[in-house]
Coordinates of C-alpha atoms and ligand atoms in Angstrom, one line a residue:
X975 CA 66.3 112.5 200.2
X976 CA 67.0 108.8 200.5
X977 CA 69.9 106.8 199.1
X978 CA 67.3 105.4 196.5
X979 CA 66.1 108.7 195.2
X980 CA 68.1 108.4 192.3
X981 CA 68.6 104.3 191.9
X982 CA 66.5 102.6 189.1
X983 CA 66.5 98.8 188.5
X984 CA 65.7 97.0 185.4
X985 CA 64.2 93.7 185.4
X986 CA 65.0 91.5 182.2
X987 CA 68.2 92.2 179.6
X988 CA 65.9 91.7 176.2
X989 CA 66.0 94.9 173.7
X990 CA 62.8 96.7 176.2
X991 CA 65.3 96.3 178.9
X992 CA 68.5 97.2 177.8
X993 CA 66.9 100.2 176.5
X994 CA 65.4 101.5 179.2
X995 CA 68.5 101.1 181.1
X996 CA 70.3 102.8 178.7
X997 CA 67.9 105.6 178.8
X998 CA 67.5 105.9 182.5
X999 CA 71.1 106.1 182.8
X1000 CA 71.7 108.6 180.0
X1001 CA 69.1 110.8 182.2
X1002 CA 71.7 110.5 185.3
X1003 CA 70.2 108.1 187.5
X1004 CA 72.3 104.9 189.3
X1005 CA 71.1 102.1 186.9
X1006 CA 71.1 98.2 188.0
X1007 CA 70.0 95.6 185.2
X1008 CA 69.2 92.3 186.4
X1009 CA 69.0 89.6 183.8
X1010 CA 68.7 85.9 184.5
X1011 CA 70.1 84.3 181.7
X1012 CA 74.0 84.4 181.0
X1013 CA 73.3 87.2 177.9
X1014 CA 71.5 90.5 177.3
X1015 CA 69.4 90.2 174.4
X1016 CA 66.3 88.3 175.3
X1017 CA 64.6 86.4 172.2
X1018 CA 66.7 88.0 170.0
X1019 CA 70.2 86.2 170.6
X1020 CA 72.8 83.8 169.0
X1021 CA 74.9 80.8 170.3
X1022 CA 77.9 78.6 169.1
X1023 CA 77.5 75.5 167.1
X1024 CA 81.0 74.0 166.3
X1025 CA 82.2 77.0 164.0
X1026 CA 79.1 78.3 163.2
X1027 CA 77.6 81.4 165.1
X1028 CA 73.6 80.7 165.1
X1029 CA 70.5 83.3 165.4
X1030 CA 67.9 81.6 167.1
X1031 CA 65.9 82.9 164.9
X1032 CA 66.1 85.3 161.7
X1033 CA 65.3 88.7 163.0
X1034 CA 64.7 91.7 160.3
X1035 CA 63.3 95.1 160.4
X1036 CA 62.3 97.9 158.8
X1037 CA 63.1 101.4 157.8
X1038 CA 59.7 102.6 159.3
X1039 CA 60.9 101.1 162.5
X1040 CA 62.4 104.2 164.5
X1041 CA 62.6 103.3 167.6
X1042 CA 64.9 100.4 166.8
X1043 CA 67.2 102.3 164.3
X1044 CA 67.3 104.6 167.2
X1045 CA 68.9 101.3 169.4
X1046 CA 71.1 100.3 166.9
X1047 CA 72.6 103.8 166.8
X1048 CA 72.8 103.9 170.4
X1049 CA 74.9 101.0 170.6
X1050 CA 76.6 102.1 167.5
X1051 CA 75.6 99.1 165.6
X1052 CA 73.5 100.7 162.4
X1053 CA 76.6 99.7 160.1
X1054 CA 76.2 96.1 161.2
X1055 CA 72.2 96.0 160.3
X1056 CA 72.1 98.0 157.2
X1057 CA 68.9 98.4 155.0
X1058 CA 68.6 97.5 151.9
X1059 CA 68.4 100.9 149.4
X1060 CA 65.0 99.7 148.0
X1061 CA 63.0 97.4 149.1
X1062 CA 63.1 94.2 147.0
X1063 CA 61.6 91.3 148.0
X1064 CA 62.0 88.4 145.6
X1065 CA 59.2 86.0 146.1
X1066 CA 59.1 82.2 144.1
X1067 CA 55.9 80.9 143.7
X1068 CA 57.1 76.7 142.8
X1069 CA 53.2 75.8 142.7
X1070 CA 52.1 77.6 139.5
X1071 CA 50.9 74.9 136.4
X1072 CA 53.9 76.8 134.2
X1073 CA 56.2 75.2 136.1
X1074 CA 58.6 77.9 139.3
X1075 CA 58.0 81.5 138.4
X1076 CA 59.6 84.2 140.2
X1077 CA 57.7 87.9 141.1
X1078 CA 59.2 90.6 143.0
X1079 CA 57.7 92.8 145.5
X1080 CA 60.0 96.5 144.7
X1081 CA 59.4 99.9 145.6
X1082 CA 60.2 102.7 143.1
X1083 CA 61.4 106.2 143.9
X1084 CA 58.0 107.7 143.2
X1085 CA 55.8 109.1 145.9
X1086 CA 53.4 106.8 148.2
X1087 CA 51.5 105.0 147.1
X1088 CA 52.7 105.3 143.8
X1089 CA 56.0 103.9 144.5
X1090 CA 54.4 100.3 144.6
X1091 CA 51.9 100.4 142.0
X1092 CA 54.6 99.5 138.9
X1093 CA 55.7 96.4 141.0
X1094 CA 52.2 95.5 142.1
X1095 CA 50.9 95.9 138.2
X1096 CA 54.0 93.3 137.1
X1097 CA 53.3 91.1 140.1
X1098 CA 53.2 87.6 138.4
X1099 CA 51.4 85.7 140.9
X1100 CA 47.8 87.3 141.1
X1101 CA 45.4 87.7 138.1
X1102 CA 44.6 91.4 136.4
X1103 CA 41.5 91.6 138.9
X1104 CA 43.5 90.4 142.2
X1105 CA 45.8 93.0 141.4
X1106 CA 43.6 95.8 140.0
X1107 CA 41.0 95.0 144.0
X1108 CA 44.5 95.1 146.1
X1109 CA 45.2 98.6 144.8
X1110 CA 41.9 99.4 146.2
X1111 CA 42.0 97.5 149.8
X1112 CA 45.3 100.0 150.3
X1113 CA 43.8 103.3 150.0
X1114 CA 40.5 101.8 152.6
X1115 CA 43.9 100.7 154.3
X1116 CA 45.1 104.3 154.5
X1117 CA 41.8 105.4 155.5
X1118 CA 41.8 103.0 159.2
X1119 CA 43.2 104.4 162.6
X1120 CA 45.3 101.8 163.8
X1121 CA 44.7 102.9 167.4
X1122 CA 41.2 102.8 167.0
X1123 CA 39.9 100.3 169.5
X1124 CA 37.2 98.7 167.1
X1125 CA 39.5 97.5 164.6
X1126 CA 41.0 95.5 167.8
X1127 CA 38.1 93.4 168.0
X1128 CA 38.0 92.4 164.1
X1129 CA 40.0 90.0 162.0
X1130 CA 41.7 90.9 159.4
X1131 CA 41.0 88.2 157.1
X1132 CA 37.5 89.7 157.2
X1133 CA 38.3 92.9 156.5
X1134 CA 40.2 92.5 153.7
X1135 CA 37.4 89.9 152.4
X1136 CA 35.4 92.8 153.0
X1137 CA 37.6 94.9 150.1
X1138 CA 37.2 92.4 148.0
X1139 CA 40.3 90.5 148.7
X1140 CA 40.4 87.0 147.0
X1141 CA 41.8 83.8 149.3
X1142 CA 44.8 83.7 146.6
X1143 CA 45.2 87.5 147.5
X1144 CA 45.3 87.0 150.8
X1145 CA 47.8 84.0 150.2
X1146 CA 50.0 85.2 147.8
X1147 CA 50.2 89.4 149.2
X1148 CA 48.9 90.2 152.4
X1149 CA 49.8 86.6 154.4
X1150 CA 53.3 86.8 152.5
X1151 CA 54.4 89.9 154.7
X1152 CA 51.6 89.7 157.5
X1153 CA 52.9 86.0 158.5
X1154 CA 56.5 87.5 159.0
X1155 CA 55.9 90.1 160.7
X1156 CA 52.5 89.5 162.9
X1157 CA 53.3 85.5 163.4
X1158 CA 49.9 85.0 162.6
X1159 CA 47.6 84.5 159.2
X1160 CA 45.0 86.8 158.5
X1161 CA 42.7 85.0 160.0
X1162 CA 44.0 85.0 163.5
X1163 CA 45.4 88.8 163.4
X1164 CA 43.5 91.9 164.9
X1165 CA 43.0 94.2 162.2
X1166 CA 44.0 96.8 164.6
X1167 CA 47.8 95.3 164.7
X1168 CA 47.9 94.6 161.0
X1169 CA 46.6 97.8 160.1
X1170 CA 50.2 99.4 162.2
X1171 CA 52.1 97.2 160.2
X1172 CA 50.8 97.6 156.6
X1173 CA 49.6 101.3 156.9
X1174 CA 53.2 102.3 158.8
X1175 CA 55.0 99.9 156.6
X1176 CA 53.7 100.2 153.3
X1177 CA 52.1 103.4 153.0
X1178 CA 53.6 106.0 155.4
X1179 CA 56.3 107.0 153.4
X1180 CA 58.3 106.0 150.1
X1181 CA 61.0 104.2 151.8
X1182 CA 58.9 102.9 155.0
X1183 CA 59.3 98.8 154.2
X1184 CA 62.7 98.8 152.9
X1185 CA 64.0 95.7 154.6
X1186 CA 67.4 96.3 157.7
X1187 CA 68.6 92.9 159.0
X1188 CA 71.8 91.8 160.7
X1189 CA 75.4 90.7 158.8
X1190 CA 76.9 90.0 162.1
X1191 CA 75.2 87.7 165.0
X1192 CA 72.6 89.4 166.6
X1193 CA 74.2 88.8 169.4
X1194 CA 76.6 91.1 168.6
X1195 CA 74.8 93.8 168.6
X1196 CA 72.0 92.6 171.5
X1197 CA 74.7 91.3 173.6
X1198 CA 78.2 92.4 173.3
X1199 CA 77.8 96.6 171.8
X1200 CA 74.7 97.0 174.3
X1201 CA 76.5 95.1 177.0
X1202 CA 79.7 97.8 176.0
X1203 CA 77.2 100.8 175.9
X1204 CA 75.5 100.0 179.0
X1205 CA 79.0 99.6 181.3
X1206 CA 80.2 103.3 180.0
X1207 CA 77.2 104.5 180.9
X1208 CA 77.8 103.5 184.4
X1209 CA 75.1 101.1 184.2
X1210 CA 75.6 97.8 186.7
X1211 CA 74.5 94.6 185.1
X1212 CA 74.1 91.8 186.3
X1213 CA 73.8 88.3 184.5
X1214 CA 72.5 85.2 185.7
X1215 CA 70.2 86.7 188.4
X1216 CA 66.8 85.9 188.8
X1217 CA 64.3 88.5 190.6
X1218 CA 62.0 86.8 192.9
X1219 CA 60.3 89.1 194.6
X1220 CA 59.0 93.2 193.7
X1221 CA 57.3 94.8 196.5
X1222 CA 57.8 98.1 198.7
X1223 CA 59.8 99.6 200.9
X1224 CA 57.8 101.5 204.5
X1225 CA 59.8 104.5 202.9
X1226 CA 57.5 104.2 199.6
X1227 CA 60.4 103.2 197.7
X1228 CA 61.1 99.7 195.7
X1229 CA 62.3 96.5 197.0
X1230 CA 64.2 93.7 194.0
X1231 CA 64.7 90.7 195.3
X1232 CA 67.2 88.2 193.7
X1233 CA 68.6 85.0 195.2
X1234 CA 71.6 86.8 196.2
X1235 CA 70.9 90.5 197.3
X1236 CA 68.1 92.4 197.9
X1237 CA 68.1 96.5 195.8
X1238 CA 66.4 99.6 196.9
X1239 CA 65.1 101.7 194.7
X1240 CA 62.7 104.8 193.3
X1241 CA 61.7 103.7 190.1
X1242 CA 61.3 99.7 188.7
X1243 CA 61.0 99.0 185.0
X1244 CA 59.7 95.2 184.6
X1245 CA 61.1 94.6 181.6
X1246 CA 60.3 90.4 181.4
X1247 CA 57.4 88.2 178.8
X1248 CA 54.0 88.8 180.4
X1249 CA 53.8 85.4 182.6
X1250 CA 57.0 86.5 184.6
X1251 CA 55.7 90.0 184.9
X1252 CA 52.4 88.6 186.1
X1253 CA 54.2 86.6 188.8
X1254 CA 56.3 89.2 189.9
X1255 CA 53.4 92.6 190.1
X1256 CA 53.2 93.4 193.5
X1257 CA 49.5 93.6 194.6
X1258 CA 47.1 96.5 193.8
X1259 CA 50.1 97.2 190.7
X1260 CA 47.2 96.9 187.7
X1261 CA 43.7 96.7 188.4
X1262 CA 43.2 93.1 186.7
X1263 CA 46.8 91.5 186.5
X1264 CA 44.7 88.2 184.8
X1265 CA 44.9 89.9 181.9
X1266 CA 48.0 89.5 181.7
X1267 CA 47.7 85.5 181.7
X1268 CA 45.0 85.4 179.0
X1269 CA 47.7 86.8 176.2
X1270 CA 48.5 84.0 174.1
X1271 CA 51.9 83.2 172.4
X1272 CA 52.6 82.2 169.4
X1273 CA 55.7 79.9 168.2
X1274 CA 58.5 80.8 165.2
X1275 CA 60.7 77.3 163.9
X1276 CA 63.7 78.4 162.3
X1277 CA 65.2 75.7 160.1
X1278 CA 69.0 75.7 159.6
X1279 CA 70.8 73.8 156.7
X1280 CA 74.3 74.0 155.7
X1281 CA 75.6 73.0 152.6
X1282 CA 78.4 71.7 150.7
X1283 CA 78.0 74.3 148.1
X1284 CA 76.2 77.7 147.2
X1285 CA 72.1 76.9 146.4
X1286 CA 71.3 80.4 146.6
X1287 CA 72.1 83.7 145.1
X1288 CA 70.2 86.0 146.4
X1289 CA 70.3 87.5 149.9
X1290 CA 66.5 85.8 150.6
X1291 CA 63.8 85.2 149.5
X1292 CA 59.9 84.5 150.2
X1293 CA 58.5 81.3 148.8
X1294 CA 54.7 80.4 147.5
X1295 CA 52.8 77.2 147.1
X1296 CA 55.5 75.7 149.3
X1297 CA 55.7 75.2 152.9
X1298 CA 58.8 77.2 152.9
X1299 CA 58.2 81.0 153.4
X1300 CA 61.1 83.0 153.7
X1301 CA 64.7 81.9 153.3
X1302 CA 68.0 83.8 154.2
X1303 CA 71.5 83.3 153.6
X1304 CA 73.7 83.5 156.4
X1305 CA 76.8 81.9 155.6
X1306 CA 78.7 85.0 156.1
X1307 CA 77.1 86.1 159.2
X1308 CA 77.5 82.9 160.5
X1309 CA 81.2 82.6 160.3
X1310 CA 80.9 79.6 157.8
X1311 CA 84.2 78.7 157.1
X1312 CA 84.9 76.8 153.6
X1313 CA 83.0 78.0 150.4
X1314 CA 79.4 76.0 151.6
X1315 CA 76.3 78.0 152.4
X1316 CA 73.8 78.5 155.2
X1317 CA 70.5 78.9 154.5
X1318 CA 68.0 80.0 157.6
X1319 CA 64.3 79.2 157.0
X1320 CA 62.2 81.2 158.9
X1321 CA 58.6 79.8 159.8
X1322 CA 56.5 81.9 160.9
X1323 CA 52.9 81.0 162.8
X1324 CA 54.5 77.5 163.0
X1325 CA 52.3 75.8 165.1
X1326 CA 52.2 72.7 163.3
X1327 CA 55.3 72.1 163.3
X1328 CA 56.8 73.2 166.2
X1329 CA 56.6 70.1 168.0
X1330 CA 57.9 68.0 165.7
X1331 CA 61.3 65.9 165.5
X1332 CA 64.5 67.0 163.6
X1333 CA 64.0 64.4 161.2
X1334 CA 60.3 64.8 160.4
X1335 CA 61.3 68.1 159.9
X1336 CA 64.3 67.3 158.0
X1337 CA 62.1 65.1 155.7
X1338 CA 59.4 67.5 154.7
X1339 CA 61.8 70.9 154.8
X1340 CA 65.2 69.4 152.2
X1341 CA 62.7 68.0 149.0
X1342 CA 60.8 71.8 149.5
X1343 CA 64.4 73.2 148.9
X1344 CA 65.5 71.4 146.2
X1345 CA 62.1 72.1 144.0
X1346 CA 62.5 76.0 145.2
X1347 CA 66.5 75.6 144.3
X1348 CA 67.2 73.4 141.0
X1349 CA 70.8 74.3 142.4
X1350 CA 70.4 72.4 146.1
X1351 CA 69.6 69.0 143.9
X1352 CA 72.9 67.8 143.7
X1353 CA 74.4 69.4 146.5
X1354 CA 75.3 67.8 150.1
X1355 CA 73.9 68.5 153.1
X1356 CA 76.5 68.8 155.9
X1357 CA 74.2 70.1 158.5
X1358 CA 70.6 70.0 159.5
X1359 CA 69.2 71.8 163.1
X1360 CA 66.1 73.4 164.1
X1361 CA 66.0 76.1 166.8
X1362 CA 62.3 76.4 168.2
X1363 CA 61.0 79.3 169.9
X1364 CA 57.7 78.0 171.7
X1365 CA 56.5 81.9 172.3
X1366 CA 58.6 83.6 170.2
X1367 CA 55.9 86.5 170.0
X1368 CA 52.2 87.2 172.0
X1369 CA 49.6 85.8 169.7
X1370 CA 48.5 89.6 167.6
X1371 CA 44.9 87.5 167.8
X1372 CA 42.0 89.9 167.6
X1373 CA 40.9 91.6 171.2
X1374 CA 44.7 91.2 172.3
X1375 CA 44.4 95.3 172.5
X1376 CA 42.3 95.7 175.4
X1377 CA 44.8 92.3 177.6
X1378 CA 48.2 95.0 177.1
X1379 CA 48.6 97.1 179.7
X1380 CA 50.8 100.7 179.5
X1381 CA 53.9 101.8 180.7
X1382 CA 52.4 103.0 184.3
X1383 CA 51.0 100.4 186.9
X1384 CA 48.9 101.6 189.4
X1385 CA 51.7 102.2 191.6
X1386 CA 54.0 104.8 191.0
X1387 CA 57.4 104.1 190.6
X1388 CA 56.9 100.6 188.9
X1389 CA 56.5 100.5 185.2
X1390 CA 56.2 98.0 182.6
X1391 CA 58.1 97.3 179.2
X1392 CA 58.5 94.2 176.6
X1393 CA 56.8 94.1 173.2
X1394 CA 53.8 92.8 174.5
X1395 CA 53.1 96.2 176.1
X1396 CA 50.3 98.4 174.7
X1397 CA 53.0 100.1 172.0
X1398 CA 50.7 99.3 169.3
X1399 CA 52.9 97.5 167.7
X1400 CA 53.0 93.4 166.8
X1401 CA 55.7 91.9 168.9
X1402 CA 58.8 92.7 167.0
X1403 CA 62.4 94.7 168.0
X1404 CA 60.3 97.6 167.2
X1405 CA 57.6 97.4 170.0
X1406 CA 60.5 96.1 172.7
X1407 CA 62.2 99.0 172.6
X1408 CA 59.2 101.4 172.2
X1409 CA 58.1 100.0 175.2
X1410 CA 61.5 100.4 176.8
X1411 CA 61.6 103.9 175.9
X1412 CA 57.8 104.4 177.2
X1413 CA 58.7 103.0 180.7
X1414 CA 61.8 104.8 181.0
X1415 CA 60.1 108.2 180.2
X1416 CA 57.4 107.2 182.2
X1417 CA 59.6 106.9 185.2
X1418 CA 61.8 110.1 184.4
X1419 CA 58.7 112.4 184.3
X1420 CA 57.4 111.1 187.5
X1421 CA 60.8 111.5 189.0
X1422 CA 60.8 115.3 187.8
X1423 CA 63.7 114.3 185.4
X1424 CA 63.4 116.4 182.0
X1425 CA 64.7 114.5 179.2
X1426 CA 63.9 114.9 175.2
X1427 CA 62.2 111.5 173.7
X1428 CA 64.4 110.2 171.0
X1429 CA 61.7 109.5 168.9
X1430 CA 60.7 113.4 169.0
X1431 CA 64.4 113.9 167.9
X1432 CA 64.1 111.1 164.8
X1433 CA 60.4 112.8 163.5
Ligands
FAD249 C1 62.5 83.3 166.3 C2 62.1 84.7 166.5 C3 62.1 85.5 165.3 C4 61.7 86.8 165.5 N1 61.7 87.6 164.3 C5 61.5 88.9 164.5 C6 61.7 89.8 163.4 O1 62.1 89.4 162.3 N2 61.6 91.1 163.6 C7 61.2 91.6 164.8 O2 61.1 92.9 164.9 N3 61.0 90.8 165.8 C8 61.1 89.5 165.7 N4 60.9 88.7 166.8 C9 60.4 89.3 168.0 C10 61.4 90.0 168.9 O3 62.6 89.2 169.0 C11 60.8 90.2 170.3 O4 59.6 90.9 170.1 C12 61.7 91.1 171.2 O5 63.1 90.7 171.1 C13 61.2 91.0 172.6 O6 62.0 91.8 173.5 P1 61.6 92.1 174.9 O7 62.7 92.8 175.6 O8 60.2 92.6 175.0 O9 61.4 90.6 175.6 P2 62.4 89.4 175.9 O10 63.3 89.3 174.7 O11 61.6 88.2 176.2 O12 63.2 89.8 177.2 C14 62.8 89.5 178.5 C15 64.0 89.2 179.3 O13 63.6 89.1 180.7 C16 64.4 88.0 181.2 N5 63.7 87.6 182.5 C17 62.6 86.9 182.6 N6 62.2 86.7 183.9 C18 63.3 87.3 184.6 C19 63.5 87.4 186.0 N7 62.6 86.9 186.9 N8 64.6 88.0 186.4 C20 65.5 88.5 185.5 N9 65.3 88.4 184.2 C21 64.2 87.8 183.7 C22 64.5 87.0 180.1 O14 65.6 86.1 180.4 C23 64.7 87.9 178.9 O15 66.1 88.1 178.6 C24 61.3 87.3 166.7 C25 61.3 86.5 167.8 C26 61.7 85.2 167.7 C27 61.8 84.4 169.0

């Protein structure tokens, strides 16, 4: 046996990293994460502005999502990313010829897919009909296989035109949660992704899309609890370094390379965005590592404005017949000091605007908030930023299922994890740390280490 029989490294500190890490070291092997940035956390992360403490983007989840519930409890963070008791999604439709009229997308206690039915038959912003034909696209809905390859291939847009879905249906419903939580409009989704998120989400069980999001940074629970759960369990990480170079050992082991040292290892989880990983696969590692490079990306605008006073009093909300589409009050998470508010737009599928200036921006984004909020009329704005994430997710566009590789490369010993792994999943917390858990129990099994899946344990 070699001194490497028992070493793992982990390549890239996002949520698919630190959890396989965490996993891989909770199985007894010698863990090393390397992470090039200053912080664990990846695209899920905050940073200071003056007294503020700023996402860089709004991040929320679900209660159907296991496999992050299971991170949070890891790094004993559930308490600080609660979920709400019902879901209740307030949604404020400012374009309607009556003049602002507000719906609300609830869940009742009754069984699925009853327990949306009262909200959906009281749901203001589609006619009688709409509402009567979306009843009908859920149960064909419930009928797909997400993992069937064919529905890959197809649009989603088309399918649900296909059930009889109106363009106002598709605007007002199925774009309202599939923009948030794809980054893409029906259009450009593979009905293959959207049918994971809808069928898991809406109609798996009673409580499935009941909405968890942070009241703390998220980088307090990315960076600082995992950072604290990853040192007691003896895993070494390192900050700031970059891998170069992944290749083997004559001894059939791994090689990491990093500007400063070089580690030796059994087992390698590349746990960095697609484009990295592509650059650092070691030949003969996946039969056609191009594929890699022909996953697109897709960008998220978060728009943050603080002011003088309280606009808002709900937790969020969702907006129609606006360019505004959700909106989330962080003024306590932030840290805001003295009795203002912070409200967090979060722009999903934001190509347009992603390139534009602050003050273009500021121009279109404040009038939009004031006709949504009567309240934000007369109040002051004392801050105004944008934080852009360029490829915040891989494009979900349709045919993206056959580009995502597994867990296993070709090579044994070198696995693969982020969320735009083949988990099945859209890009979201979710898929990372799926895809962390995948590579990790990839790598155990092939290293003749036993060890119980936690998502086994949480079904
Ligand atoms: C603005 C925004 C909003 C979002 N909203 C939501 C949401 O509401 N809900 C949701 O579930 N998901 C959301 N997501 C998606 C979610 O954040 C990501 O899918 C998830 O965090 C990806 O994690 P990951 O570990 O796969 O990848 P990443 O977070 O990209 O982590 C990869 C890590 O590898 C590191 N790295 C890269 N190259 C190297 C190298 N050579 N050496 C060492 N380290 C390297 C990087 O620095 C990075 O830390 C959002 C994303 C953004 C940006």
């Amino acid at each position: 046996m070699s001194g490497s029989d028992d070493r793992a490294v982990v390549i890239g500190g996002g949520l698919a990293g630190v959890t396989a890490a965490l996993e891989l070291a909770d199985a007894g092997l010698k863990v090393t994460l390397l992470e090039g940035r200053p912080r664990l956390g990846g695209l899920a992360f905050s940073f200071k502005r003056g007294e503020l403490t700023v996402d860089n983007g709004q991040h929320v989840y679900l209660r159907c999502c296991t496999a992050y519930r299971w991170f949070l409890d890891r790094v004993e963070g559930a308490h600080l990313a609660p979920v709400q008791d019902r879901l209740d999604v307030p949604v404020l439709d400012v374009a309607h010829p009556a003049g602002p009229r507000l719906g609300r997308l609830r869940r009742s206690a009754l069984p699925v897919p009853l327990h949306l039915a009262g909200s959906l038959a009281r749901y203001p912003h589609l006619s009688l009909a709409e509402r009567a034909s979306v009843g009908r696209a859920a149960l064909a809905l419930r009928r797909l296989d997400p993992a069937d390859p064919a529905l890959d291939g197809v649009d989603f847009a088309t399918w649900l035109g296909r059930q009889g879905q109106s363009p106002r249906t598709i605007e007002a419903l199925w774009d309202l949660v599939g923009i948030a939580t794809l980054n893409a409009t029906a259009g450009h989704a593979s009905l293959g992704l959207a049918a994971t998120v809808f069928k898991t989400g809406l109609l798996s069980e009673n409580g499935a899309a009941d909405i968890g999001w942070a009241t703390v940074p998220l980088g307090d629970l990315h960076d600082t609890l995992a950072r604290k759960q990853l040192d007691s369990a003896g895993v070494r990480t390192e900050l700031r370094t970059r891998v170069t170079g992944v290749s083997r050992t004559p001894e059939g082991n791994w090689r990491v390379d990093t500007e400063g040292e070089s580690l030796d290892a059994a087992a390698v989880v590349l746990a960095v965005p697609q484009r990295e990983a592509h650059a650092l696969l070691p030949p003969g590692a996946l039969a056609d590592p191009d594929k890699l490079l022909d996953i697109g990306t897709a960008p998220i605008l978060n728009v943050h404005v603080v002011y003088d006073r309280k606009v808002l009093k709900r937790p969020f909300f969702a907006a129609l017949g606006s360019p505004v589409q959700w909106v989330f009050d962080r003024t306590d998470s932030s840290g805001l000091p003295d009795g203002g508010q912070y409200l967090a737009l979060s722009q999903s599928a934001a190509q347009d605007d992603i390139d534009e200036p602050v003050s273009v921006l500021r121009a279109k984004y404040l009038p939009e908030l004031e006709r949504l909020l009567p309240a934000a009329r007369g109040a002051k704005v004392r801050d105004f930023f944008v934080t852009r994430e360029r490829t915040a997710t891989f494009a979900p566009t349709p045919g993206v299922g056959r580009l995502r590789p597994g867990a296993r490369t070709d090579t044994p010993g070198l696995y693969l994890a982020g969320a735009w792994t083949a988990t099945g999943w859209p890009a979201t917390m979710e898929g990372a740390v799926r895809s962390g858990l995948s590579a990790a129990h990839a790598a155990l099994t092939a290293l003749g280490r036993h060890r119980k899946h936690p998502l086994q344990e949480a079904a």
